[in-house]
Structures are given as structure tokens and as C-alpha cells.
XYZ file of C-alpha atoms in Angstrom:
398
model
C 29.263 21.443 -6.385
C 27.954 21.452 -9.928
C 25.577 23.429 -12.118
C 22.239 22.116 -13.346
C 19.836 22.747 -16.223
C 16.069 22.994 -16.283
C 14.741 20.011 -18.271
C 11.822 22.141 -19.468
C 13.615 25.145 -20.981
C 17.352 24.530 -20.572
C 17.883 27.450 -18.140
C 21.040 27.290 -16.013
C 20.177 26.368 -12.418
C 21.952 26.545 -9.074
C 21.803 24.099 -6.183
C 19.497 26.191 -3.978
C 16.952 27.088 -6.698
C 13.326 26.036 -6.149
C 11.826 27.689 -9.220
C 13.126 28.170 -12.756
C 13.235 31.906 -13.355
C 12.898 31.353 -17.095
C 9.873 29.053 -17.410
C 8.503 28.960 -13.858
C 8.944 25.204 -13.380
C 8.937 23.937 -9.795
C 12.354 22.491 -8.911
C 13.579 19.972 -6.370
C 16.858 18.190 -5.664
C 16.813 14.404 -6.119
C 19.733 13.003 -4.076
C 19.500 9.541 -5.632
C 20.451 10.848 -9.071
C 22.319 13.997 -7.985
C 20.087 16.283 -10.019
C 18.196 19.487 -9.374
C 15.187 18.576 -11.448
C 12.091 20.171 -12.923
C 8.998 18.592 -11.380
C 5.722 17.576 -12.995
C 2.635 17.148 -10.802
C 1.711 13.523 -10.258
C -1.743 14.424 -11.565
C -2.312 16.922 -14.405
C -4.567 19.136 -12.281
C -1.930 19.910 -9.709
C -0.799 16.837 -7.815
C -2.034 14.634 -5.030
C -2.402 16.404 -1.693
C -0.735 14.486 1.102
C -1.852 14.503 4.718
C 0.564 16.517 6.814
C 2.595 14.549 9.330
C 3.249 17.003 12.146
C 4.566 14.445 14.618
C 7.918 14.019 12.896
C 8.396 17.774 12.631
C 7.586 18.189 16.304
C 10.380 15.784 17.227
C 12.906 18.169 15.664
C 11.428 21.538 16.570
C 12.195 23.152 19.881
C 8.979 25.176 19.621
C 6.032 26.065 17.409
C 6.904 26.680 13.754
C 5.960 30.068 12.372
C 4.731 30.532 8.825
C 6.276 33.355 6.878
C 8.218 34.235 3.757
C 11.787 33.069 3.386
C 14.539 35.649 3.640
C 15.450 34.811 0.043
C 12.421 34.384 -2.200
C 14.332 31.937 -4.419
C 14.684 29.597 -1.453
C 10.924 29.552 -0.881
C 8.829 26.508 -1.720
C 5.062 27.112 -1.821
C 2.864 25.279 0.663
C 0.929 23.867 -2.295
C 4.108 22.314 -3.696
C 5.002 20.843 -0.317
C 1.646 19.090 -0.045
C 1.797 17.371 -3.435
C 3.358 14.373 -5.076
C 5.733 15.153 -7.928
C 7.414 13.303 -10.760
C 10.976 14.614 -11.236
C 11.994 14.683 -14.877
C 15.418 13.412 -13.774
C 13.815 10.343 -12.145
C 10.475 9.988 -13.897
C 9.925 6.369 -12.829
C 9.358 7.348 -9.194
C 7.041 9.786 -7.483
C 8.532 12.092 -4.846
C 7.404 14.588 -2.245
C 9.222 17.486 -0.660
C 11.058 17.128 2.639
C 8.944 18.302 5.595
C 11.378 21.162 6.167
C 10.347 22.640 2.827
C 7.225 23.823 4.671
C 9.543 26.205 6.552
C 11.345 27.307 3.371
C 14.401 25.490 4.697
C 14.899 22.643 2.207
C 14.446 21.871 -1.494
C 15.318 18.156 -1.350
C 12.889 15.404 -2.298
C 11.893 12.132 -0.625
C 10.684 9.099 -2.622
C 6.947 8.639 -2.246
C 7.345 5.054 -1.009
C 9.771 6.084 1.770
C 8.578 5.983 5.378
C 10.713 9.052 6.087
C 9.134 12.491 6.002
C 12.516 14.221 6.026
C 15.097 14.053 3.235
C 18.512 12.383 3.424
C 19.989 15.595 4.843
C 17.278 16.718 7.262
C 16.640 13.341 8.879
C 19.953 13.853 10.704
C 18.597 16.935 12.506
C 18.028 16.216 16.192
C 17.229 19.722 17.417
C 16.340 22.917 15.599
C 15.639 26.310 17.194
C 12.264 27.737 18.153
C 10.915 28.868 14.791
C 8.364 31.207 16.373
C 11.334 33.552 16.825
C 11.768 35.161 13.362
C 15.478 35.870 13.915
C 16.130 32.258 14.919
C 14.142 30.982 11.937
C 16.186 33.110 9.525
C 19.468 31.948 11.086
C 18.355 28.327 10.937
C 17.617 28.620 7.219
C 21.161 29.880 6.615
C 22.506 26.914 8.571
C 20.359 24.508 6.566
C 21.738 25.945 3.317
C 25.289 25.227 4.478
C 24.310 21.800 5.800
C 22.850 20.696 2.463
C 26.065 21.669 0.669
C 28.073 19.650 3.186
C 25.722 16.682 2.833
C 26.011 16.926 -0.960
C 29.731 16.193 -0.619
C 29.194 13.313 1.812
C 26.712 11.712 -0.567
C 28.944 12.278 -3.604
C 31.742 10.460 -1.794
C 29.459 7.634 -0.653
C 30.385 8.129 2.999
C 28.656 6.101 5.749
C 25.973 8.158 7.512
C 23.721 6.314 9.920
C 21.022 8.309 11.680
C 20.346 8.293 15.418
C 17.367 6.062 14.731
C 19.685 3.530 13.097
C 22.504 3.980 15.619
C 21.295 5.654 18.850
C 24.790 5.880 20.329
C 26.947 7.138 17.450
C 24.676 7.966 14.519
C 25.258 11.315 12.795
C 23.003 13.999 14.289
C 22.830 17.791 14.365
C 21.798 20.145 17.164
C 21.315 23.764 16.079
C 21.083 25.662 19.343
C 20.483 29.268 20.344
C 22.439 30.748 23.239
C 20.460 30.896 26.488
C 20.056 34.259 28.261
C 23.341 35.269 29.901
C 22.010 34.629 33.402
C 20.824 31.121 32.534
C 23.996 29.509 31.283
C 27.090 29.658 29.047
C 27.053 30.230 25.287
C 26.564 27.264 22.981
C 29.852 25.810 21.784
C 30.172 24.373 18.282
C 31.689 20.894 18.410
C 31.385 17.131 17.976
C 30.668 14.375 20.490
C 30.177 10.748 19.412
C 28.366 11.593 16.193
C 26.453 14.595 17.546
C 27.506 17.839 15.863
C 26.387 20.951 17.723
C 26.353 24.264 15.868
C 25.743 27.537 17.664
C 22.913 29.445 16.018
C 24.913 32.650 16.570
C 27.367 31.459 13.910
C 24.672 32.260 11.315
C 24.963 35.944 12.242
C 27.617 37.325 9.889
C 28.755 40.082 12.247
C 29.064 37.701 15.201
C 30.937 35.137 13.138
C 33.419 37.777 11.958
C 33.869 38.937 15.551
C 34.685 35.386 16.635
C 37.014 34.843 13.686
C 38.890 38.034 14.481
C 39.127 37.326 18.212
C 40.532 33.847 17.510
C 42.946 35.041 14.825
C 41.408 32.813 12.136
C 41.794 33.582 8.411
C 38.600 31.695 7.566
C 35.345 30.929 9.398
C 32.085 29.974 7.656
C 29.019 27.874 8.384
C 30.015 25.418 5.661
C 33.502 25.276 7.130
C 32.058 24.317 10.520
C 30.119 21.421 9.001
C 33.154 20.193 7.121
C 35.492 20.431 10.112
C 33.159 18.834 12.667
C 32.232 16.082 10.225
C 35.935 15.252 10.091
C 35.723 14.087 13.705
C 32.678 11.960 12.914
C 34.277 10.348 9.883
C 37.538 9.803 11.774
C 35.510 7.600 14.109
C 33.835 5.773 11.228
C 36.679 5.423 8.732
C 39.804 5.414 10.894
C 38.915 4.067 14.324
C 36.119 1.702 13.284
C 37.740 1.022 9.909
C 40.914 -0.459 11.401
C 43.152 2.283 10.013
C 44.553 3.791 13.202
C 48.187 2.929 12.610
C 48.168 4.212 9.042
C 46.531 7.444 10.193
C 48.964 7.903 13.099
C 51.884 7.513 10.704
C 50.610 10.608 8.878
C 48.942 12.761 11.567
C 50.701 11.668 14.764
C 49.692 9.847 17.934
C 46.072 10.646 18.742
C 46.298 8.838 22.101
C 47.933 11.874 23.725
C 45.670 13.702 26.174
C 43.306 15.844 24.114
C 42.336 18.293 26.853
C 45.946 18.938 27.844
C 46.993 19.360 24.201
C 44.208 21.865 23.569
C 45.074 23.855 26.668
C 48.732 23.927 25.647
C 47.717 25.203 22.220
C 45.676 28.051 23.697
C 48.423 28.927 26.183
C 51.445 28.695 23.907
C 50.079 28.974 20.371
C 51.422 27.072 17.338
C 55.123 26.378 16.729
C 56.946 28.957 14.602
C 57.354 26.558 11.687
C 53.765 25.293 11.752
C 53.166 26.005 8.037
C 55.721 23.374 7.090
C 53.516 20.585 8.441
C 49.996 21.881 9.086
C 47.222 23.502 7.054
C 46.208 25.838 9.907
C 47.322 26.888 13.373
C 44.424 24.989 14.966
C 45.593 21.813 13.247
C 48.713 21.943 15.451
C 46.673 21.467 18.632
C 46.178 17.695 18.432
C 46.222 14.961 15.751
C 42.408 14.822 15.878
C 42.207 18.504 15.006
C 44.875 18.095 12.348
C 42.785 15.358 10.747
C 39.558 17.391 10.984
C 41.175 20.516 9.532
C 42.763 18.556 6.682
C 39.473 16.744 6.062
C 37.669 20.082 5.784
C 40.250 21.422 3.331
C 39.992 18.311 1.186
C 36.243 18.925 0.926
C 36.805 22.643 0.216
C 39.186 21.760 -2.588
C 37.272 19.048 -4.416
C 33.928 20.836 -4.167
C 35.350 24.118 -5.469
C 37.179 22.336 -8.267
C 33.943 20.616 -9.289
C 32.278 24.022 -9.646
C 35.257 25.359 -11.585
C 34.900 22.388 -13.911
C 31.159 23.057 -14.266
C 31.905 26.626 -15.361
C 34.661 25.481 -17.721
C 37.219 27.619 -15.905
C 40.792 27.227 -17.088
C 43.890 29.154 -15.957
C 46.525 30.181 -18.519
C 48.324 33.373 -17.434
C 49.966 35.239 -20.284
C 52.785 36.304 -17.977
C 53.554 32.704 -16.967
C 56.322 31.607 -19.333
C 56.963 28.326 -17.489
C 53.415 26.965 -17.682
C 53.500 26.117 -13.980
C 50.430 28.267 -13.323
C 48.346 26.885 -16.173
C 45.553 24.487 -15.284
C 42.314 23.012 -16.515
C 39.939 20.909 -14.435
C 39.407 18.116 -16.946
C 38.578 15.422 -14.369
C 35.928 14.752 -11.714
C 37.520 15.901 -8.418
C 35.141 13.725 -6.393
C 36.343 10.605 -8.182
C 40.040 11.458 -8.386
C 42.253 8.990 -6.517
C 45.593 10.735 -7.130
C 46.200 13.927 -5.167
C 48.734 15.397 -7.601
C 46.302 16.312 -10.425
C 44.052 17.846 -7.777
C 46.900 20.033 -6.512
C 48.025 20.901 -10.042
C 44.564 22.315 -10.703
C 43.966 23.814 -7.247
C 47.087 25.941 -6.818
C 46.705 27.938 -10.092
C 42.951 28.330 -9.497
C 43.420 29.780 -6.011
C 46.231 32.042 -7.201
C 43.889 33.452 -9.842
C 40.871 33.859 -7.570
C 42.951 35.333 -4.748
C 44.307 37.882 -7.222
C 40.799 38.740 -8.407
C 39.668 39.232 -4.808
C 42.550 41.619 -4.176
C 41.441 43.678 -7.174
C 38.137 44.172 -5.348
C 39.809 44.966 -2.047
C 38.539 41.683 -0.580
C 40.391 39.080 1.447
C 41.911 36.077 -0.312
C 39.408 33.317 -1.042
C 41.921 30.683 0.063
C 44.562 32.164 2.392
C 46.398 28.919 3.080
C 49.755 27.408 2.138
C 49.816 23.740 1.172
C 53.281 22.430 1.976
C 54.447 18.984 0.777
C 53.630 17.569 4.230
C 50.091 18.949 4.035
C 49.639 17.604 0.502
C 50.654 14.188 1.820
C 47.945 14.469 4.469
C 45.404 15.493 1.851
C 46.442 12.447 -0.157
C 45.772 10.256 2.859
C 42.285 11.720 3.222
C 41.642 11.132 -0.478
C 42.795 7.522 -0.231
C 40.737 7.008 2.915
C 37.439 8.166 1.409
C 38.045 6.050 -1.677
C 38.848 2.969 0.370
C 42.468 2.780 -0.710
C 44.072 2.908 2.759
C 44.735 -0.646 3.896
C 43.299 -1.562 7.296
C 45.768 -2.454 10.051
C 46.680 -6.117 9.870
C 45.158 -6.554 6.416
C 46.919 -9.123 4.308
């Protein structure tokens, strides 16, 4: 993730902003140019009002949408802004409109005016959203959408293949955000992936419930963004490894994925990880099966490069006075999303996490990154990096 600037007044902006707090400019994210941009109305007197297209919204919504203020006022986009055409200063040659989900204060991304889509590049992958007439569900959904857009930012930065269910009905990338049914009507929603469909339990957007689940499962880390990154690893394994002809190369790094998944998962829950798991895996769950090892490593690769990009945006460098060897000194002087060598990434990441973990401890908070990256794990991260940059040769390639 990066920082942005308002083109009107130069104010520092963050990814979720919809209004410049300095000059009041309306803001929107333009995926095509990777810019959070100040917007000018298409017409001087306020823009061109567009007819609302409720049919597309109804296909996503599980119930009637309720109007109301966003939980965070900064995330709110006015109904007037949603109904207009805008000219982003970062892409002045094209007119844009807000994604339909901006009407629910759930998105700040823009759609080109000449596009047939009413949803943005991130929201068009939504298959099911909760009943927004329930205020608690609406608030939880907005938190999920915030995490989703950050995950989608990374996928777009890396140029990853993302077909929708309209383009690929069988295996296109789709999201179901589901609320648990009443206890007497069925089991709780399980977060997971199935042939391109990523299901996320709405309850995960409740901080207390998510902490309860993390504690009960003995996890050091559990976030909404982490769920998107992990589950997307399964989707991109299908696209880049299985469909990309890279099975043998992947198996040489992560192990034989043809072993029975259900039996492996049950064994993991019954017996737990091996005692020496940290020598070869980034987490205990990664030990369950090669698919989970890939998905966990994929998620950590995204954690690392996205955090390093923000560190670079802030100009953060690490140079401890007590470090006489220089091993803990680092500066992010490269674009982590474009890096094709894992070593510079690790040389920047390890000192950064040591510093931030230490700062967290000074506040009595848990470590930001409580993981150990062994040489075997770094090798796996290097494979992921090579895979997303197209540098892993396909099986049988000459």
C-alpha cells in the first residue's frame, strides 16, 4: 500500500479517504492508474446525474439496502457524488462514476463512464452480500469491504488473473459474505474457498468474535485482510500452478498436493504440527497439507510486500545505534511489488519487523509480525515471488 496526495492542495491522503480534509475535494480511487484522485465534476454546476441501476445491486444484495451514515464518516460518499459523473485529475481524459456500492458507503473506487459495469473492479466479484436492512450486518459488511479492497489492490498491482463469475461461471473469482443462520436453522458459516468462490463469515468482522476464534484455535494472527490473502492463495494456486502447468515445480517446494486433503486436515487437528515445524513452515496451519502451506506462504508474501511498500512511502529506514554489525540496518529503496529477488525483500523485512515488534512491546501490544522466517520458508516465499512474476518455468517447457 502507498500514500497519495490531493492534486488540489497537496494534502497527504490515505487509501480509504473519500474527502480531502484540507480543501474538501471529493476523492475516488482510479484502479487503472493506481491513484486516489481529486475529482472535478463533469459539468461546472455539479456533474451529470446518472439514472440509478438498481437491478445490478439487487443481484448482490440478500435483502433491501438501508440508507444511513457510515460507521466512519471519512468512508462516507455523499449520494450526490454517487449520482454524478466525475473527471479524476489523475486520469483527466476519461469521465468516471462511483461504484454502485458507494451508495452504501462501502466503496470509494471509480468505474469508467463508458464501462457497462456498474460495480468497480473489486466489487464486481461480489456474489452475495448480507441483508443491509440489518444495521449490524451493514456495519460488518463495510469492514469486510475495506479489507477486500486492500487485498484487491495487491492483486491488481501484481497483474494477477481475475475473471468474474460472469466471465467464467465455473471457476471465476467470487465472494460470498454470509451471516450465520439462527442456531436452530443450521451450522455457522465457515470461511473458505471452493473453485474460485471465497466465503467469508460475517462474524469475522466482529473484533471480539474474531479474537475469540483466534484464541480458541491457538493462532498468533487473524484479521479480515489475512482471510482474503489466505483464501486467495487457493484461488491463485488453481490459476497459476494447476492451470499454469507448474505443478511439478510447486511440488518440489511445497510437497505432494495429491495426498488426501480431508485426511491430512483431520490428522492436523488430531495430532497438531510436528515439533520442528518452524524449520520448514511459516505457521502451524501450513503443516496440514501442501495446499495450506502454499496459501499461508502466499498470504505472508502479500503481507510482506504490501507493508514494505507503505514503509517505503513513509521513508522509513532502520539503523539501530546499538547494532555494530549493520545486520539490522535497512532501507526500502525499491518497489516491493516489482522485486524479483527475494533476498533484498528479506533484508528489508527482517529489520523492519524487529523494529515494529519492539515498538509494539513498548506499548504493551502483541508483536505486529510474530513469525519466524527460516531459510526453507524464505525459499518458499521466493517461489511465490517468481510465480507471480512469471519466472517459474511451466512443466515440460523447453
